[in-house]
Every structure is written in structure tokens, then in C-alpha cells.
PDB file of C-alpha atoms in Angstrom:
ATOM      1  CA  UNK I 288      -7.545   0.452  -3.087  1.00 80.00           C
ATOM      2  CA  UNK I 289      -6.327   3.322  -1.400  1.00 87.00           C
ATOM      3  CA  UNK I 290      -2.664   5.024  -2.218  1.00 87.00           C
ATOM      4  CA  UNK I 291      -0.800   4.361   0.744  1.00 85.00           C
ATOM      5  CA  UNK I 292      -2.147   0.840   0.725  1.00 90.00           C
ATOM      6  CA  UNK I 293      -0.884  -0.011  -2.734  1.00 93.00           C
ATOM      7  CA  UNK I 294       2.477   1.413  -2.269  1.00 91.00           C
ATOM      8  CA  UNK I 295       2.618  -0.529   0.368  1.00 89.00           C
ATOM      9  CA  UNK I 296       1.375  -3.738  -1.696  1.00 93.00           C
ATOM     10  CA  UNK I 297       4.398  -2.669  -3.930  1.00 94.00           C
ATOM     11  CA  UNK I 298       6.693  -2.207  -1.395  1.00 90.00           C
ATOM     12  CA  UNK I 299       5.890  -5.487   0.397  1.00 89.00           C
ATOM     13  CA  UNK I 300       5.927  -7.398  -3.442  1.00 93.00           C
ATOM     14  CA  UNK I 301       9.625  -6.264  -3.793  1.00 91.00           C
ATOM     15  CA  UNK I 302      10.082  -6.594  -0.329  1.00 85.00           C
ATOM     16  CA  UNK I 303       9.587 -10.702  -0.746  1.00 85.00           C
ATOM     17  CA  UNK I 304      10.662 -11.513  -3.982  1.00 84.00           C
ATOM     18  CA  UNK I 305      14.576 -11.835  -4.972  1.00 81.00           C
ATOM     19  CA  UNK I 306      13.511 -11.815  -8.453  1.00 88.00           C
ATOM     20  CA  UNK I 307      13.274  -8.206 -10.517  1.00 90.00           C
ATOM     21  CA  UNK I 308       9.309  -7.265 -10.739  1.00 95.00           C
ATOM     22  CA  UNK I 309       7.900  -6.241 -13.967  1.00 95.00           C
ATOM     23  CA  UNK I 310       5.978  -2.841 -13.128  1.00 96.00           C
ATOM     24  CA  UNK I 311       3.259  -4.713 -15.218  1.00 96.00           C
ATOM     25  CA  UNK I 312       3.388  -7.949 -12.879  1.00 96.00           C
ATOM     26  CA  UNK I 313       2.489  -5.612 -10.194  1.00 96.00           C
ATOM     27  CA  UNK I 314       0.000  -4.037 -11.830  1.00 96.00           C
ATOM     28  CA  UNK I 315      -2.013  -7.187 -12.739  1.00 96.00           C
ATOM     29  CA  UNK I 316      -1.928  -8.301  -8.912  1.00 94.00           C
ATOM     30  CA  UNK I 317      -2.879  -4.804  -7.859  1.00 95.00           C
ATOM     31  CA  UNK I 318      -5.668  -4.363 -10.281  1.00 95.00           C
ATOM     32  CA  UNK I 319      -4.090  -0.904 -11.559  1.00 96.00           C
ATOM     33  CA  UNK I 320      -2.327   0.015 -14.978  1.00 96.00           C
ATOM     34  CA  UNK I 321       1.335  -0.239 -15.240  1.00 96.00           C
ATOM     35  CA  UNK I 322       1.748   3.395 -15.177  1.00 96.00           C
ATOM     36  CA  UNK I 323      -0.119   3.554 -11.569  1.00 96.00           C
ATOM     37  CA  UNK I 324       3.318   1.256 -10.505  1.00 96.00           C
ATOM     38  CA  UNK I 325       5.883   3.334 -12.067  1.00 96.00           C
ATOM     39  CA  UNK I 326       4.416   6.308 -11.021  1.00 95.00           C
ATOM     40  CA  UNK I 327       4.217   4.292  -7.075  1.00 95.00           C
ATOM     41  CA  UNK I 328       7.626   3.611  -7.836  1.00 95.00           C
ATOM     42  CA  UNK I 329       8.778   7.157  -8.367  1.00 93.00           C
ATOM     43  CA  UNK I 330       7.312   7.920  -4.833  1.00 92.00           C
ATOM     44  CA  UNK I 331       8.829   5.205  -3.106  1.00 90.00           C
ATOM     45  CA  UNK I 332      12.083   6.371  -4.119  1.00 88.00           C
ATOM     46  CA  UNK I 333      11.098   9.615  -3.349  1.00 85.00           C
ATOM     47  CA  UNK I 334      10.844   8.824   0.077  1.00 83.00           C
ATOM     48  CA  UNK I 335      14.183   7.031   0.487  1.00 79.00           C
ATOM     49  CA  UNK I 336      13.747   3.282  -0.964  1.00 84.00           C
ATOM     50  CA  UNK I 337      16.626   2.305  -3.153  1.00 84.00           C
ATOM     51  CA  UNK I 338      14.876   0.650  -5.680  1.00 89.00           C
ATOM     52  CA  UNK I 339      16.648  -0.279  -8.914  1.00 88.00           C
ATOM     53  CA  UNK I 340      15.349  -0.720 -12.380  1.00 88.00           C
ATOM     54  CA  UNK I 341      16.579  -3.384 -14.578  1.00 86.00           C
ATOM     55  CA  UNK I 342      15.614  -4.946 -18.073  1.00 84.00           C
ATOM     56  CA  UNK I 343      13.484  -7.466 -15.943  1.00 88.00           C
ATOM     57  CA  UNK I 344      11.850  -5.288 -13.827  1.00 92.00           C
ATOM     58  CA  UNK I 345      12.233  -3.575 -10.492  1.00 93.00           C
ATOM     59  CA  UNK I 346      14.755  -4.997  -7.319  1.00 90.00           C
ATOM     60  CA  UNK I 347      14.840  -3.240  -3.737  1.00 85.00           C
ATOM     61  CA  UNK I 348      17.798  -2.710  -2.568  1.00 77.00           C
ATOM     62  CA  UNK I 349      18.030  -4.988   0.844  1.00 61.00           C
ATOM     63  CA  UNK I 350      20.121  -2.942   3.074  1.00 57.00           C
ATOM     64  CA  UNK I 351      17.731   0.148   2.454  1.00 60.00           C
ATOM     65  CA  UNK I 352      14.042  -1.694   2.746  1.00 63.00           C
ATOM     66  CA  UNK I 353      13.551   1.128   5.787  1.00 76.00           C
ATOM     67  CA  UNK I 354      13.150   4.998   5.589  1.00 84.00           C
ATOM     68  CA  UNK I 355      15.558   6.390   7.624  1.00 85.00           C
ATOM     69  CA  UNK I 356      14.660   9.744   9.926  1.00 89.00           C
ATOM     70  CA  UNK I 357      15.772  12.161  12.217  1.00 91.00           C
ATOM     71  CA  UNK I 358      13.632  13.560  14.461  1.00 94.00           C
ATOM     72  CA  UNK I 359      13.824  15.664  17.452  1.00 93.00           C
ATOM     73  CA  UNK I 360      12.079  15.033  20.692  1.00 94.00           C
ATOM     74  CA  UNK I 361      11.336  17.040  24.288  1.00 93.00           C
ATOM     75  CA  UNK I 362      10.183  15.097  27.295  1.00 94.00           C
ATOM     76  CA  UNK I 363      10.751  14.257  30.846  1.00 93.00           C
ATOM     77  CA  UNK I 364      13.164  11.369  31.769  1.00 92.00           C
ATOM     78  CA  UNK I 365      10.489   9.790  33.221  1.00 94.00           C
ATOM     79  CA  UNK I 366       8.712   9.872  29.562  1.00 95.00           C
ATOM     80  CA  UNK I 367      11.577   8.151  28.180  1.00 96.00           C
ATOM     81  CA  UNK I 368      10.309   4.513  28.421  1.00 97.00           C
ATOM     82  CA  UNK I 369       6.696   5.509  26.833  1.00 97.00           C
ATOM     83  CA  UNK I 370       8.643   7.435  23.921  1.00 97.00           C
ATOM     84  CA  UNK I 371      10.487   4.125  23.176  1.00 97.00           C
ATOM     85  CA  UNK I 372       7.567   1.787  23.936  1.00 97.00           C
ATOM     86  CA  UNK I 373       5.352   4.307  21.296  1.00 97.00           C
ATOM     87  CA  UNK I 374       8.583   3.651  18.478  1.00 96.00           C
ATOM     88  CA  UNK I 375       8.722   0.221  19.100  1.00 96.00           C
ATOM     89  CA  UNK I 376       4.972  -0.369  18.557  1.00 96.00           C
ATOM     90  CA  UNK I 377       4.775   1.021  15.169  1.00 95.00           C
ATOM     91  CA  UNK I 378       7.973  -1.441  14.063  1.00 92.00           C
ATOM     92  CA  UNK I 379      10.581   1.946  14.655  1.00 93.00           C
ATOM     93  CA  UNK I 380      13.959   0.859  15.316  1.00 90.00           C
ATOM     94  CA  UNK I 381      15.409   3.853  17.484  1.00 93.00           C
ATOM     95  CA  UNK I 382      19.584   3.929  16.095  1.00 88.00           C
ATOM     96  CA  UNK I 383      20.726   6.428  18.320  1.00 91.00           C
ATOM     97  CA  UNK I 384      20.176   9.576  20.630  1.00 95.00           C
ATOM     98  CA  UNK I 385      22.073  12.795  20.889  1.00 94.00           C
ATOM     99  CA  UNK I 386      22.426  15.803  22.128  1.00 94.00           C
ATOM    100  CA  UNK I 387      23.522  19.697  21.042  1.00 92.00           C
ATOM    101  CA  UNK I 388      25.541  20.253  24.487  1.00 89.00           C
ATOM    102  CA  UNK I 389      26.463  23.543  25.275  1.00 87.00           C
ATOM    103  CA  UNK I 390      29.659  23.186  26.228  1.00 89.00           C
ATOM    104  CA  UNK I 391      31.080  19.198  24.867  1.00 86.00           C
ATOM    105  CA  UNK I 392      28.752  20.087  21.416  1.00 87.00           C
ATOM    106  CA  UNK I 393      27.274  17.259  19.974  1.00 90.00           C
ATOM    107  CA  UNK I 394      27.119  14.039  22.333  1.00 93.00           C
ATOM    108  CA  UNK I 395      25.552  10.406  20.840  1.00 91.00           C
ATOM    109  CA  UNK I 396      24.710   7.301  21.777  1.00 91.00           C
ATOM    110  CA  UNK I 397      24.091   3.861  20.111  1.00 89.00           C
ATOM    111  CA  UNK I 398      20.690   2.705  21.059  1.00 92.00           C
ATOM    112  CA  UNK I 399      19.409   0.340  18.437  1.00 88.00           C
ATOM    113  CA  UNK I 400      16.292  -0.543  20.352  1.00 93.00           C
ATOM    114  CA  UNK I 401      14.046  -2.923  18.218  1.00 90.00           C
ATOM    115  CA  UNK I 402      11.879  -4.230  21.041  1.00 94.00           C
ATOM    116  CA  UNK I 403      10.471  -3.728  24.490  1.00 95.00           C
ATOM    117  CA  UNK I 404      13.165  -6.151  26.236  1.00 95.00           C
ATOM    118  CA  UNK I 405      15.796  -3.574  23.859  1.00 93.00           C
ATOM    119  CA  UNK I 406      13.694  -0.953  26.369  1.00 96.00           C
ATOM    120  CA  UNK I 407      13.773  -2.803  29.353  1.00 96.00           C
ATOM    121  CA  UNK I 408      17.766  -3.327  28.975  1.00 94.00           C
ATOM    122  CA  UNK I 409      18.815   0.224  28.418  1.00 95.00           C
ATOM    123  CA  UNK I 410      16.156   1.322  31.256  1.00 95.00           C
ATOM    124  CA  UNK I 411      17.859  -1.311  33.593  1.00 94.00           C
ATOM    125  CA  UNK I 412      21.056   0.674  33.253  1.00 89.00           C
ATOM    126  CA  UNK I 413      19.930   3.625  35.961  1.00 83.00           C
ATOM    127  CA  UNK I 414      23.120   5.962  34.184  1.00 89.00           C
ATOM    128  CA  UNK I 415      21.539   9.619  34.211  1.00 91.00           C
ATOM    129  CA  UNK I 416      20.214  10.317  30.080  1.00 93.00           C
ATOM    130  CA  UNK I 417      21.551  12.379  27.842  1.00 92.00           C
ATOM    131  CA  UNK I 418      18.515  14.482  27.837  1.00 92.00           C
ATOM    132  CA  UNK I 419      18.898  15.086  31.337  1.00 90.00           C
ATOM    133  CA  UNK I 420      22.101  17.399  30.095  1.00 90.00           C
ATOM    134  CA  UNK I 421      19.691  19.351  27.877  1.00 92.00           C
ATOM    135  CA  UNK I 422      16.673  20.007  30.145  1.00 90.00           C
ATOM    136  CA  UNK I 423      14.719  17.297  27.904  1.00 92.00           C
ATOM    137  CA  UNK I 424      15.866  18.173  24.459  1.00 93.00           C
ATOM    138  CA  UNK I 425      17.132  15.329  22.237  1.00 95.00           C
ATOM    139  CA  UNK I 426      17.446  14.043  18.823  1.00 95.00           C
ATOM    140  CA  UNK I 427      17.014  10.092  17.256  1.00 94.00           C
ATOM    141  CA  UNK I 428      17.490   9.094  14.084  1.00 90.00           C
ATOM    142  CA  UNK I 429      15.180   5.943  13.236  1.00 92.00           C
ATOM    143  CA  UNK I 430      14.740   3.532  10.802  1.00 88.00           C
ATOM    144  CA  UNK I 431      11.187   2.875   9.811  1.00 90.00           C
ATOM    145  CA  UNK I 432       8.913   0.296   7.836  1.00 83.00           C
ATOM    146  CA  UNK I 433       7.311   2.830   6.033  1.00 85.00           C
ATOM    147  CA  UNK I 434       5.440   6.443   5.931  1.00 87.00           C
ATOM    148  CA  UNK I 435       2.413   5.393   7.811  1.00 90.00           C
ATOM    149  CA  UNK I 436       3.648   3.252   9.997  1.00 90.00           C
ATOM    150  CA  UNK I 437       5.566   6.609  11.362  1.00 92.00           C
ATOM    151  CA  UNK I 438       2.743   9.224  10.851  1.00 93.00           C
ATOM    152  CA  UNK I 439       1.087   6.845  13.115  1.00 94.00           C
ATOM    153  CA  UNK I 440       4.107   7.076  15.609  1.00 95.00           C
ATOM    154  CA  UNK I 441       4.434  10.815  15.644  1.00 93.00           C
ATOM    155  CA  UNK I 442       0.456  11.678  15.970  1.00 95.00           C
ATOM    156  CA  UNK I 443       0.151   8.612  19.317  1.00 96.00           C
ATOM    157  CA  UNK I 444       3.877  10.795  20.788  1.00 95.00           C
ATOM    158  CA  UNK I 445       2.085  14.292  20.522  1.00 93.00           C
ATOM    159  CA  UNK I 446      -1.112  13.175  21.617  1.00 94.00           C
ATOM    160  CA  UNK I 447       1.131  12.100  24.849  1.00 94.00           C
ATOM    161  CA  UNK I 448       2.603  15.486  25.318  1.00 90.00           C
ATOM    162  CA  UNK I 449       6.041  14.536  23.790  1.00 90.00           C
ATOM    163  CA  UNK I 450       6.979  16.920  21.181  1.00 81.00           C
ATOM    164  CA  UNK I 451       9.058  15.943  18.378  1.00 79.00           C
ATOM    165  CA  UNK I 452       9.932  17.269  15.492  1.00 82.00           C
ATOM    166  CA  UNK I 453      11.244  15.601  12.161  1.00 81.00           C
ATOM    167  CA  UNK I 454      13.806  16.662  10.071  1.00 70.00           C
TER     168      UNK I 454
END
């Protein structure tokens, strides 16, 4: 079993279960040595999971089951809908959107679009985008499943000519 698959294995074990998780539980489901888990673990936190270890084994913390991100994007308005639609697809839920404004500074939004109809109400709105200030230029933070499910996310947006950057 491959890396990324396993920590996801992990990920999804603590995910479901209430109950603390003995690193060598996992490791007897997984077909690995406890050390492969604690060492899974480490990365997992590593990457922004709140996961707590207690005399019975390991808990995630609910409220931070998602990576959270910033990134910075540059596209069109009319790109707008296909940068949302890409999130959406690869389980991204898109928090916000600001800009750097040269004059007002820093201008935000609440987006928290989960799903295409999330899309298809903030498109209905026809007000002008903040991008539109900033000649394309904009910034989301995001709250993702996990690392690949975002790789994914950011190689489909550049292969469709919208630029973003993560910070």
C-alpha cells in the first residue's frame, strides 16, 4: 500500500471512530508495524490535523478533520465559475475571497461554497467580483479533505490556464 493511501486509511480510521485508536490497532488493519502509524501520525499533524494522543490511543480533533489553505489565484471573471466548479469537485470548500486593493487595502468576502448549487447561487448574484478590482488577482483560503485531494485541484486549475499559487 502506497503512502498517501495509508495516511489516508489512518486519517479516515480516526475520522469514523469516536473511540481513541491504538497506533497498533491501526497497524494490524493496515498490515504495517506500529511504528509505520506513529510515524503517519507525525505527518498528519504535520500537515495541519489536530490529532491528540491519549493513554488509549489516538482521537482527531472534529472541528479540524480538514487542512486549511490559502492560495492565490489569477483569472478572468468569466473563469470564475470553472475555478469554483474545479474546488468543488475535489471536495474543496472555498471560505472566502479577497483582495490586496490599492487604495481600500485588503477587501473579503464570505463565500463558503461547498457545492455546485453554492456556485450557481453566488453566480446568480450578477454584482461585479472582487477580482474585477484587481485586474484578476485574488486570494481564497480553503478547507480541504486532504493533500491529494488538493494536489489534484491545483494540477486540473493550471492545466486550465488559472494560476494559483499556495501559501
Amino acid at each position: 500500500m502506497k503512502k498517501d493511501t495509508r495516511m489516508n486509511r489512518v486519517l479516515f480510521i480516526l475520522k469514523t471512530n469516536t473511540l481513541a485508536q491504538s497506533a497498533s490497532k491501526i497497524a494490524k488493519e493496515l498490515s504495517v508495524s506500529r511504528q509505520i502509524i506513529v510515524g503517519d501520525i507525525a505527518l498528519l499533524r504535520a500537515q495541519g490535523f489536530e490529532i491528540q494522543a491519549t493513554s488509549k490511543g489516538y482521537l482527531l480533533n472534529p472541528d479540524t478533520s480538514r487542512i486549511k489553505k490559502v492560495i492565490s489565484s489569477f483569472h478572468s471573471v468569466e473563469e470564475t465559475r470553472l475555478e469554483l466548479e474545479i474546488l468543488v469537485k475535489h471536495r474543496i470548500e472555498v471560505v472566502d475571497v479577497w483582495i490586496d486593493h490599492p487604495v481600500y487595502q485588503n477587501i473579503q468576502g464570505n463565500l463558503n461554497i461547498r457545492t455546485k448549487e453554492d456556485i450557481d447561487r453566488f453566480l446568480a448574484k450578477r454584482s461585479p467580483l472582487l477580482l474585477s478590482l484587481t485586474d484578476g488577482v485574488h486570494y481564497h483560503t480553503i478547507l480541504c479533505e486532504d493533500e491529494l485531494g488538493f494536489n489534484n485541484a491545483l494540477e486540473e486549475l493550471e492545466l486550465n490556464g488559472i494560476i494559483t499559487k499556495v501559501s
